[in-house]
CSV table of C-alpha atoms and ligand atoms in Angstrom, one decimal:
chain,number,residue,atom,x,y,z
N,304,GLU,CA,94.9,-26.8,-5.9
N,305,LEU,CA,91.9,-27.0,-8.3
N,306,ALA,CA,91.9,-30.5,-8.5
N,307,GLN,CA,92.2,-31.3,-4.7
N,308,ALA,CA,89.0,-29.1,-4.3
N,309,GLN,CA,87.2,-31.1,-7.0
N,310,MET,CA,88.3,-34.3,-5.3
N,311,LEU,CA,87.1,-33.3,-2.0
N,312,ALA,CA,83.8,-32.0,-3.4
N,313,GLU,CA,83.2,-35.7,-5.2
N,314,GLU,CA,84.2,-37.3,-2.0
N,315,ALA,CA,81.3,-35.1,-0.4
N,316,ASN,CA,78.9,-35.7,-2.7
N,317,LEU,CA,79.6,-39.7,-2.6
N,318,GLY,CA,79.5,-39.3,1.5
N,319,LYS,CA,75.9,-37.6,0.8
N,320,THR,CA,74.9,-40.8,-1.0
N,321,ARG,CA,76.1,-43.0,1.0
N,322,PHE,CA,74.4,-41.3,3.6
N,323,LEU,CA,71.1,-41.3,2.0
N,324,ALA,CA,71.1,-44.9,0.9
N,325,ALA,CA,71.9,-45.5,4.6
N,326,ALA,CA,68.9,-43.3,5.9
N,327,GLY,CA,66.5,-44.8,3.5
N,328,HIS,CA,67.3,-47.9,4.2
N,329,ASP,CA,66.7,-47.5,8.0
N,330,ILE,CA,63.5,-45.6,6.8
N,331,LEU,CA,62.0,-48.7,5.2
N,332,GLN,CA,62.3,-50.8,7.6
N,333,PRO,CA,59.5,-49.1,10.0
N,334,LEU,CA,57.9,-48.6,6.6
N,335,ASN,CA,57.6,-52.0,5.8
N,336,ALA,CA,56.3,-52.8,9.5
N,337,ALA,CA,53.1,-50.2,8.8
N,338,ARG,CA,52.7,-51.8,5.6
N,339,LEU,CA,52.3,-55.3,7.4
N,340,TYR,CA,49.9,-54.0,10.1
N,341,CYS,CA,47.9,-52.4,7.6
N,342,SER,CA,47.5,-55.2,5.2
N,343,SER,CA,46.2,-57.4,8.2
N,344,LEU,CA,44.2,-54.5,9.1
N,345,ILE,CA,42.6,-54.5,5.8
N,346,GLU,CA,41.7,-58.1,6.3
N,347,LYS,CA,40.2,-57.6,9.4
N,348,ALA,CA,38.3,-54.3,9.2
N,349,GLY,CA,36.4,-55.3,6.0
N,350,LYS,CA,34.3,-52.9,4.4
N,351,GLY,CA,33.0,-50.7,6.8
N,352,ARG,CA,34.7,-47.1,7.4
N,353,ALA,CA,37.7,-48.6,9.4
N,354,GLY,CA,38.2,-50.5,6.1
N,355,LYS,CA,38.2,-47.7,4.0
N,356,ALA,CA,40.6,-45.6,6.3
N,357,ALA,CA,42.9,-48.7,6.3
N,358,ILE,CA,42.8,-48.9,2.4
N,359,ASN,CA,43.7,-45.2,2.4
N,360,ILE,CA,46.6,-45.3,4.6
N,361,GLU,CA,47.7,-48.3,2.7
N,362,SER,CA,47.8,-46.5,-0.5
N,363,SER,CA,49.6,-43.5,1.2
N,364,LEU,CA,52.4,-45.8,2.4
N,365,GLU,CA,52.7,-46.9,-1.0
N,366,SER,CA,53.2,-43.5,-2.2
N,367,VAL,CA,55.8,-42.8,0.4
N,368,GLU,CA,57.6,-46.1,-0.6
N,369,THR,CA,57.5,-45.2,-4.6
N,370,ILE,CA,59.2,-42.1,-3.8
N,371,LEU,CA,61.7,-43.1,-1.4
N,372,GLY,CA,62.2,-45.9,-3.9
N,373,ALA,CA,63.1,-43.6,-6.5
N,374,VAL,CA,65.3,-41.3,-4.3
N,375,LEU,CA,67.3,-44.4,-3.4
N,376,ASP,CA,67.8,-45.7,-7.0
N,377,ILE,CA,68.8,-42.4,-8.0
N,378,SER,CA,71.6,-42.6,-5.0
N,379,ARG,CA,72.5,-45.9,-5.7
N,380,LEU,CA,73.0,-45.1,-9.4
N,381,ASP,CA,74.9,-42.1,-8.4
N,382,ALA,CA,77.1,-43.9,-5.8
N,383,GLY,CA,78.1,-46.7,-8.7
N,384,ALA,CA,76.5,-49.4,-6.2
N,385,MET,CA,74.0,-50.5,-9.2
N,386,LYS,CA,76.4,-52.2,-11.4
N,387,PRO,CA,74.9,-53.5,-14.6
N,388,ASP,CA,74.6,-57.3,-15.5
N,389,ASP,CA,75.3,-57.2,-19.1
N,390,THR,CA,73.5,-60.0,-21.4
N,391,VAL,CA,72.5,-60.3,-25.0
N,392,PHE,CA,68.7,-59.9,-25.6
N,393,SER,CA,66.3,-59.4,-28.1
N,394,LEU,CA,64.6,-56.1,-28.4
N,395,ASP,CA,61.6,-57.2,-29.7
N,396,GLU,CA,60.4,-59.0,-26.2
N,397,LEU,CA,61.6,-56.4,-24.0
N,398,LEU,CA,59.5,-53.9,-26.0
N,399,ARG,CA,56.4,-56.0,-26.2
N,400,GLN,CA,56.5,-56.8,-22.6
N,401,ILE,CA,56.6,-52.6,-22.0
N,402,GLY,CA,53.7,-52.5,-24.5
N,403,ASN,CA,51.5,-55.0,-22.9
N,404,ASP,CA,52.3,-53.3,-19.4
N,405,PHE,CA,51.0,-49.7,-20.6
N,406,GLN,CA,48.3,-50.9,-23.3
N,407,PRO,CA,45.5,-50.6,-20.5
N,408,LEU,CA,46.7,-46.9,-19.7
N,409,ALA,CA,46.9,-45.8,-23.3
N,410,ALA,CA,43.4,-47.3,-23.8
N,411,GLU,CA,41.9,-45.5,-21.0
N,412,ARG,CA,43.4,-42.4,-22.0
N,413,LYS,CA,42.2,-43.5,-25.8
N,414,LEU,CA,45.1,-43.2,-27.2
N,415,GLY,CA,46.6,-45.8,-29.7
N,416,LEU,CA,49.8,-47.7,-28.7
N,417,THR,CA,52.0,-49.5,-31.2
N,418,ILE,CA,55.3,-51.2,-30.5
N,419,VAL,CA,57.0,-51.7,-34.1
N,420,PRO,CA,58.2,-55.4,-34.1
N,421,SER,CA,62.1,-55.6,-34.5
N,422,SER,CA,64.5,-58.2,-34.9
N,423,LEU,CA,67.8,-56.7,-33.4
N,424,SER,CA,69.4,-57.6,-30.3
N,425,VAL,CA,71.6,-55.8,-28.1
N,426,MET,CA,74.0,-56.4,-25.1
N,427,THR,CA,73.4,-54.5,-21.8
N,428,ASP,CA,71.6,-54.7,-18.6
N,429,ARG,CA,67.8,-55.5,-19.4
N,430,ASN,CA,66.3,-54.2,-16.1
N,431,LEU,CA,68.0,-51.2,-16.4
N,432,LEU,CA,67.2,-50.7,-20.1
N,433,ARG,CA,63.6,-51.8,-18.9
N,434,ARG,CA,63.4,-49.2,-16.4
N,435,LEU,CA,64.7,-46.7,-18.7
N,436,ILE,CA,62.3,-47.2,-21.8
N,437,GLN,CA,59.2,-47.9,-19.1
N,438,ASN,CA,59.7,-44.1,-18.2
N,439,LEU,CA,59.8,-42.8,-21.3
N,440,VAL,CA,56.8,-44.6,-22.5
N,441,SER,CA,55.1,-43.5,-19.3
N,442,ASN,CA,55.8,-39.7,-20.0
N,443,ALA,CA,54.8,-40.3,-23.7
N,444,VAL,CA,51.5,-41.7,-22.7
N,445,LYS,CA,50.8,-39.3,-19.7
N,446,TYR,CA,51.7,-36.3,-21.9
N,447,THR,CA,49.7,-37.0,-24.6
N,448,ARG,CA,46.2,-35.7,-24.9
N,449,ARG,CA,45.1,-37.2,-28.4
N,450,GLY,CA,46.9,-38.9,-31.0
N,451,HIS,CA,49.1,-42.1,-30.3
N,452,VAL,CA,52.5,-43.3,-28.7
N,453,LEU,CA,54.9,-45.2,-31.0
N,454,VAL,CA,58.0,-47.2,-29.8
N,455,GLY,CA,60.3,-49.0,-32.8
N,456,VAL,CA,63.7,-49.4,-33.5
N,457,ARG,CA,66.0,-48.4,-36.3
N,458,ARG,CA,69.5,-49.7,-37.5
N,459,ARG,CA,71.9,-47.2,-37.9
N,460,GLY,CA,75.3,-49.4,-38.9
N,461,GLU,CA,76.8,-50.8,-35.6
N,462,LEU,CA,74.0,-48.6,-33.4
N,463,VAL,CA,70.4,-49.4,-32.6
N,464,GLU,CA,68.1,-46.4,-32.1
N,465,ILE,CA,65.3,-47.2,-29.9
N,466,GLN,CA,62.6,-44.4,-30.3
N,467,VAL,CA,59.7,-43.2,-28.1
N,468,ILE,CA,57.5,-41.0,-30.2
N,469,ASP,CA,53.9,-39.3,-29.1
N,470,THR,CA,51.7,-36.8,-30.4
N,471,GLY,CA,51.6,-34.8,-27.3
N,472,ILE,CA,51.9,-31.6,-25.5
N,473,GLY,CA,55.7,-31.1,-26.5
N,474,ILE,CA,58.8,-29.8,-24.5
N,475,ALA,CA,60.2,-26.1,-25.3
N,476,GLY,CA,63.5,-26.0,-26.4
N,477,ASP,CA,64.8,-24.0,-23.6
N,478,LYS,CA,63.2,-26.5,-21.4
N,479,LEU,CA,65.0,-29.7,-22.8
N,480,ASN,CA,67.9,-29.9,-20.2
N,481,THR,CA,65.9,-29.1,-17.2
N,482,VAL,CA,63.3,-32.1,-17.4
N,483,PHE,CA,66.2,-34.4,-16.7
N,484,ARG,CA,66.4,-32.8,-13.1
N,485,GLU,CA,65.2,-34.4,-10.0
N,486,PHE,CA,62.1,-33.1,-8.9
N,487,THR,CA,61.5,-31.1,-11.9
N,488,ARG,CA,58.3,-30.6,-13.9
N,489,LEU,CA,57.1,-28.1,-16.4
N,490,ASP,CA,54.1,-26.3,-15.7
N,491,GLU,CA,52.2,-27.5,-18.7
N,492,GLY,CA,53.0,-31.2,-17.6
N,493,ALA,CA,51.9,-30.7,-14.1
N,494,ARG,CA,48.6,-29.7,-15.7
N,495,GLU,CA,48.2,-32.7,-17.5
N,496,ALA,CA,49.2,-35.7,-15.3
N,497,GLU,CA,50.5,-36.8,-11.6
N,498,GLY,CA,53.9,-37.2,-11.4
N,499,LEU,CA,57.2,-36.6,-8.9
N,500,GLY,CA,59.5,-35.4,-11.7
N,501,LEU,CA,61.8,-37.9,-11.0
N,502,GLY,CA,61.5,-40.2,-14.3
N,503,LEU,CA,63.9,-38.5,-16.4
N,504,SER,CA,66.3,-38.2,-13.7
N,505,ILE,CA,66.4,-41.9,-13.7
N,506,VAL,CA,66.6,-42.4,-17.2
N,507,ASP,CA,69.6,-40.2,-17.1
N,508,ARG,CA,71.4,-41.8,-14.2
N,509,ILE,CA,70.6,-45.2,-15.9
N,510,ALA,CA,72.1,-44.0,-19.4
N,511,ARG,CA,75.1,-42.6,-17.7
N,512,VAL,CA,75.6,-46.2,-15.9
N,513,LEU,CA,75.1,-47.9,-19.3
N,514,ARG,CA,76.7,-45.6,-21.2
N,515,LEU,CA,73.8,-45.0,-23.7
N,516,GLU,CA,72.9,-41.8,-25.4
N,517,ILE,CA,70.1,-40.0,-25.1
N,518,ARG,CA,68.4,-37.8,-27.6
N,519,ILE,CA,65.3,-35.3,-27.5
N,520,PHE,CA,63.7,-34.2,-30.4
N,521,SER,CA,60.4,-32.1,-29.5
N,522,SER,CA,58.1,-29.3,-30.9
N,523,PRO,CA,55.4,-27.9,-28.5
N,524,GLY,CA,52.0,-28.7,-28.8
N,525,LYS,CA,52.9,-31.4,-31.8
N,526,GLY,CA,54.8,-33.9,-29.7
N,527,THR,CA,58.0,-35.3,-28.7
N,528,ARG,CA,60.7,-38.1,-29.9
N,529,PHE,CA,62.7,-39.7,-27.3
N,530,SER,CA,65.8,-41.7,-28.6
N,531,VAL,CA,67.8,-44.2,-26.9
N,532,ILE,CA,71.1,-45.1,-28.7
N,533,LEU,CA,73.2,-48.2,-28.1
N,534,PRO,CA,75.4,-50.5,-30.1
N,535,VAL,CA,74.2,-53.4,-31.8
N,536,ALA,CA,75.0,-56.9,-30.7
N,537,ALA,CA,75.3,-60.2,-33.3
N,538,ALA,CA,72.2,-61.8,-33.2
N,539,GLN,CA,72.3,-65.2,-30.8
N,540,GLU,CA,70.6,-68.5,-30.5
N,541,PRO,CA,67.5,-67.8,-29.0
N,542,ARG,CA,68.2,-68.8,-25.5
N,543,ARG,CA,65.3,-71.1,-24.4
N,544,GLU,CA,63.6,-69.4,-21.4
N,545,ILE,CA,64.6,-71.5,-17.9
N,546,ALA,CA,61.7,-73.3,-17.2
N,547,ALA,CA,62.3,-73.8,-13.4
N,548,LYS,CA,59.5,-71.8,-12.4
N,549,ALA,CA,57.1,-74.0,-11.1
N,550,PRO,CA,53.7,-73.6,-11.6
N,551,VAL,CA,52.1,-70.6,-9.3
N,552,ARG,CA,49.1,-71.6,-7.6
N,553,THR,CA,47.8,-68.1,-6.5
N,554,ALA,CA,44.7,-69.3,-4.6
N,555,ALA,CA,46.8,-72.0,-3.3
N,556,SER,CA,46.1,-72.1,0.5
N,557,LEU,CA,49.0,-71.8,3.2
N,558,ALA,CA,47.0,-72.8,5.9
N,559,GLY,CA,49.1,-75.1,8.5
N,560,LEU,CA,52.2,-74.1,7.3
N,561,ARG,CA,55.0,-73.5,10.3
N,562,VAL,CA,56.7,-70.6,9.7
N,563,LEU,CA,60.0,-69.0,11.2
N,564,CYS,CA,60.7,-65.3,10.9
N,565,ILE,CA,63.9,-64.0,11.8
N,566,ASP,CA,64.3,-60.3,12.1
N,567,ASN,CA,66.1,-57.9,14.5
N,568,ASP,CA,63.3,-55.6,14.5
N,569,ALA,CA,60.1,-56.6,17.1
N,570,ARG,CA,57.9,-54.5,15.1
N,571,ILE,CA,58.4,-56.4,11.8
N,572,LEU,CA,58.3,-60.1,13.8
N,573,ASP,CA,54.9,-58.6,14.9
N,574,GLY,CA,53.4,-57.3,11.5
N,575,MET,CA,55.1,-60.6,10.1
N,576,ARG,CA,52.9,-62.6,12.9
N,577,LEU,CA,49.7,-60.8,12.3
N,578,LEU,CA,49.9,-61.4,8.6
N,579,LEU,CA,50.9,-64.8,8.4
N,580,GLU,CA,48.5,-65.9,11.2
N,581,GLY,CA,45.9,-64.5,9.0
N,582,TRP,CA,46.8,-66.5,6.3
N,583,GLY,CA,46.5,-69.6,8.6
N,584,CYS,CA,50.2,-70.5,9.3
N,585,SER,CA,51.5,-71.1,12.7
N,586,VAL,CA,54.4,-68.6,13.2
N,587,ASP,CA,57.3,-68.6,15.3
N,588,THR,CA,60.1,-65.8,15.6
N,589,PHE,CA,63.6,-65.2,16.5
N,590,SER,CA,65.2,-61.8,16.7
N,591,GLY,CA,68.6,-63.4,15.3
N,592,SER,CA,70.6,-63.2,18.4
N,593,GLY,CA,70.8,-65.8,21.3
N,594,ASP,CA,70.4,-69.4,21.1
N,595,LEU,CA,68.6,-70.2,17.6
N,596,GLU,CA,68.6,-74.3,18.4
N,597,GLY,CA,67.0,-73.5,21.9
N,598,SER,CA,64.3,-71.0,20.6
N,599,VAL,CA,63.5,-73.2,17.5
N,600,MET,CA,62.0,-76.4,18.8
N,601,HIS,CA,60.1,-77.2,15.8
N,602,ARG,CA,61.1,-77.8,12.4
N,603,PRO,CA,60.0,-75.2,10.3
N,604,ASP,CA,58.2,-75.6,7.0
N,605,ILE,CA,59.5,-72.2,5.9
N,606,VAL,CA,62.0,-69.7,7.2
N,607,LEU,CA,61.8,-66.2,6.5
N,608,ALA,CA,64.8,-64.3,7.5
N,609,ASP,CA,66.1,-60.4,7.3
N,610,TYR,CA,69.7,-60.1,6.0
N,611,HIS,CA,71.0,-57.8,8.4
N,612,LEU,CA,70.9,-59.0,12.2
N,613,ASP,CA,72.7,-58.2,15.2
N,614,GLY,CA,76.0,-59.9,14.4
N,615,GLU,CA,75.0,-63.1,12.2
N,616,THR,CA,73.5,-62.6,8.6
N,617,GLY,CA,70.1,-64.0,7.8
N,618,LEU,CA,72.0,-66.1,5.3
N,619,GLU,CA,74.1,-67.5,8.1
N,620,MET,CA,71.1,-68.3,10.2
N,621,ILE,CA,69.5,-69.9,7.4
N,622,ALA,CA,72.7,-72.3,6.7
N,623,LYS,CA,72.7,-73.1,10.4
N,624,LEU,CA,69.0,-74.1,10.0
N,625,ARG,CA,69.7,-76.5,7.2
N,626,ALA,CA,72.6,-77.9,8.9
N,627,ILE,CA,70.2,-79.0,11.7
N,628,HIS,CA,67.0,-79.8,9.8
N,629,GLY,CA,68.0,-80.6,6.2
N,630,PRO,CA,69.7,-79.1,3.2
N,631,ASP,CA,66.3,-78.6,1.5
N,632,MET,CA,64.6,-76.5,4.1
N,633,PRO,CA,62.7,-73.8,2.1
N,634,ALA,CA,64.1,-70.4,2.8
N,635,VAL,CA,63.4,-66.8,1.6
N,636,LEU,CA,65.8,-63.7,2.4
N,637,VAL,CA,63.6,-60.8,3.1
N,638,THR,CA,65.8,-57.8,3.0
N,639,ALA,CA,65.9,-53.8,2.2
N,640,ASP,CA,69.5,-54.8,1.1
N,641,ARG,CA,69.6,-54.3,-3.0
N,642,SER,CA,73.1,-54.7,-3.3
N,643,SER,CA,74.1,-57.2,-5.7
N,644,GLU,CA,76.8,-58.9,-3.0
N,645,VAL,CA,73.8,-59.7,-0.9
N,646,ARG,CA,71.9,-61.3,-4.1
N,647,ALA,CA,74.7,-63.3,-5.5
N,648,THR,CA,75.8,-64.7,-1.8
N,649,ALA,CA,71.9,-65.7,-1.5
N,650,ALA,CA,71.9,-67.3,-5.0
N,651,ARG,CA,74.6,-69.5,-4.2
N,652,LEU,CA,72.5,-70.9,-1.1
N,653,ASP,CA,69.5,-71.2,-3.7
N,654,VAL,CA,67.8,-68.8,-1.5
N,655,PRO,CA,65.1,-66.5,-3.6
N,656,VAL,CA,65.3,-63.0,-2.4
N,657,ILE,CA,62.2,-60.5,-2.0
N,658,ASN,CA,62.6,-56.9,-1.0
N,659,LYS,CA,61.5,-54.8,2.0
N,660,PRO,CA,59.2,-53.3,2.4
N,661,LEU,CA,57.3,-56.3,1.7
N,662,LYS,CA,54.5,-56.7,-0.4
N,663,PRO,CA,52.0,-59.1,1.0
N,664,ALA,CA,51.2,-60.4,-2.5
N,665,VAL,CA,54.7,-61.2,-3.4
N,666,LEU,CA,55.6,-63.0,-0.1
N,667,ARG,CA,52.4,-65.1,-0.8
N,668,SER,CA,53.0,-66.1,-4.0
N,669,MET,CA,56.6,-66.7,-3.0
N,670,MET,CA,55.7,-68.8,-0.4
N,671,VAL,CA,53.5,-71.0,-2.3
N,672,ARG,CA,56.3,-71.5,-4.7
N,673,VAL,CA,59.0,-72.6,-2.1
N,674,ARG,CA,56.9,-74.3,0.3
N,675,PRO,CA,57.2,-78.1,0.7
N,676,LEU,CA,54.4,-79.6,-1.2
N,677,ALA,CA,53.2,-82.1,1.3
N,678,SER,CA,53.1,-80.3,4.4
N,679,ALA,CA,50.2,-77.7,3.5
N,680,ALA,CA,46.6,-79.0,2.5
N,681,GLU,CA,45.3,-77.4,-0.6
C,645,ATP,N1,56.9,-36.9,-23.8
C,645,ATP,C1,56.7,-35.7,-22.9
C,645,ATP,N2,56.0,-34.9,-23.5
C,645,ATP,C2,55.6,-33.6,-22.9
C,645,ATP,N3,56.6,-33.1,-21.6
C,645,ATP,C3,57.3,-34.4,-20.8
C,645,ATP,C4,57.4,-35.7,-21.8
C,645,ATP,N4,58.4,-36.2,-21.1
C,645,ATP,C5,58.7,-35.5,-20.0
C,645,ATP,N5,57.8,-34.5,-19.9
C,645,ATP,C6,58.1,-32.9,-19.1
C,645,ATP,O1,59.2,-33.4,-18.1
C,645,ATP,C7,59.1,-33.2,-16.7
C,645,ATP,C8,59.9,-34.2,-15.9
C,645,ATP,O2,59.2,-35.6,-16.6
C,645,ATP,P1,59.8,-37.0,-15.4
C,645,ATP,O3,59.8,-38.1,-16.1
C,645,ATP,O4,61.1,-36.4,-15.0
C,645,ATP,O5,58.9,-36.6,-14.3
C,645,ATP,P2,57.0,-36.7,-14.2
C,645,ATP,O6,56.6,-37.4,-15.2
C,645,ATP,O7,56.4,-35.5,-13.8
C,645,ATP,O8,56.9,-37.7,-12.8
C,645,ATP,P3,57.6,-39.2,-12.6
C,645,ATP,O9,58.5,-39.3,-11.8
C,645,ATP,O10,56.2,-39.6,-12.0
C,645,ATP,O11,58.1,-39.6,-14.2
C,645,ATP,C9,57.3,-33.8,-16.8
C,645,ATP,O12,56.6,-33.1,-15.7
C,645,ATP,C10,56.7,-32.9,-18.1
C,645,ATP,O13,56.7,-31.8,-17.9
C,646,MG,MG1,57.6,-39.1,-15.8
């Protein structure tokens, strides 16, 4: 009976997680539209009062997006929907990247930030490990008033211990477990810095998914050490970074490009049109149902398609258009669906993916990367 009750409870929990993921997906859609409207408003309104208000709206929308993103990540990690993608990689490069990301923040707070070089490699999901360590370094920098933050790696037999050490405010012994609960912040911490109280609950989830061990050692007023423990991987031939990325010309113009936007949400199409026309593109839109060939008169230079349409998927639409206009027609999938299935199917069709809520700068640089070279004037 107990086993049965536990099973039911687990099922209810999973149901809740799925509900949250679905609701989150639906909230991201209008949020995305709002961001798009806001970007074009900022460009139009310029530096006046209205422009400043629009910038504030954008920053509030960004906060909503951050919170929602974190909550969705947690629910995805809980539901087992985020599958780790294991590769062998060197810790040195990963830690140096994180060091670079946080150096400006540390400098602003007059803290030293040291990344100790290491020659060790591990096998795990690089992105998830990166996010885990980023959260630890972010905390170390936020909750340290003076002194420094050190990130280092130690080998312990077959295990590797990544340490994030700070000389900060510390965590009381009886709070070491509570800090991992979602939306939990300690009074001491809340006095030091802003936060949502979600970082460590994401750390905890990622550690579970990657089967890593996290250890904390802290003394209040002196500092904290977080350790991440994982198996060492036999060092590999250094893998050449794939040089497939075309050089990104950020200042490049998109003027004159004919863009076809496919989305079943009319507000998104509206927002996309405003944004793209602001960059000088000419825009055709298609709601995803009805007569595709009849509605799309001209060959688009780039197709931007949502994944979940009414009936067919965005990738199927792209395949259809390529069948008509040629297999090399550039296309980008713009979707709030972060599942690995969608990613894999898109990769097979050689269609890059960007996630909703769409960041205009990300869209712009992606369009610069995939656009046909001859059609847009520099
Ligand atoms: N290195 C640290 N030193 C001292 N206190 C810490 C440290 N790391 C975390 N804490 C405490 O644990 C709490 C929870 O941390 P967590 O990373 O989950 O959330 P946060 O940093 O408040 O917000 P965010 O969601 O932006 O990460 C913090 O509010 C802080 O009180
Ligand atoms: Mg944090």
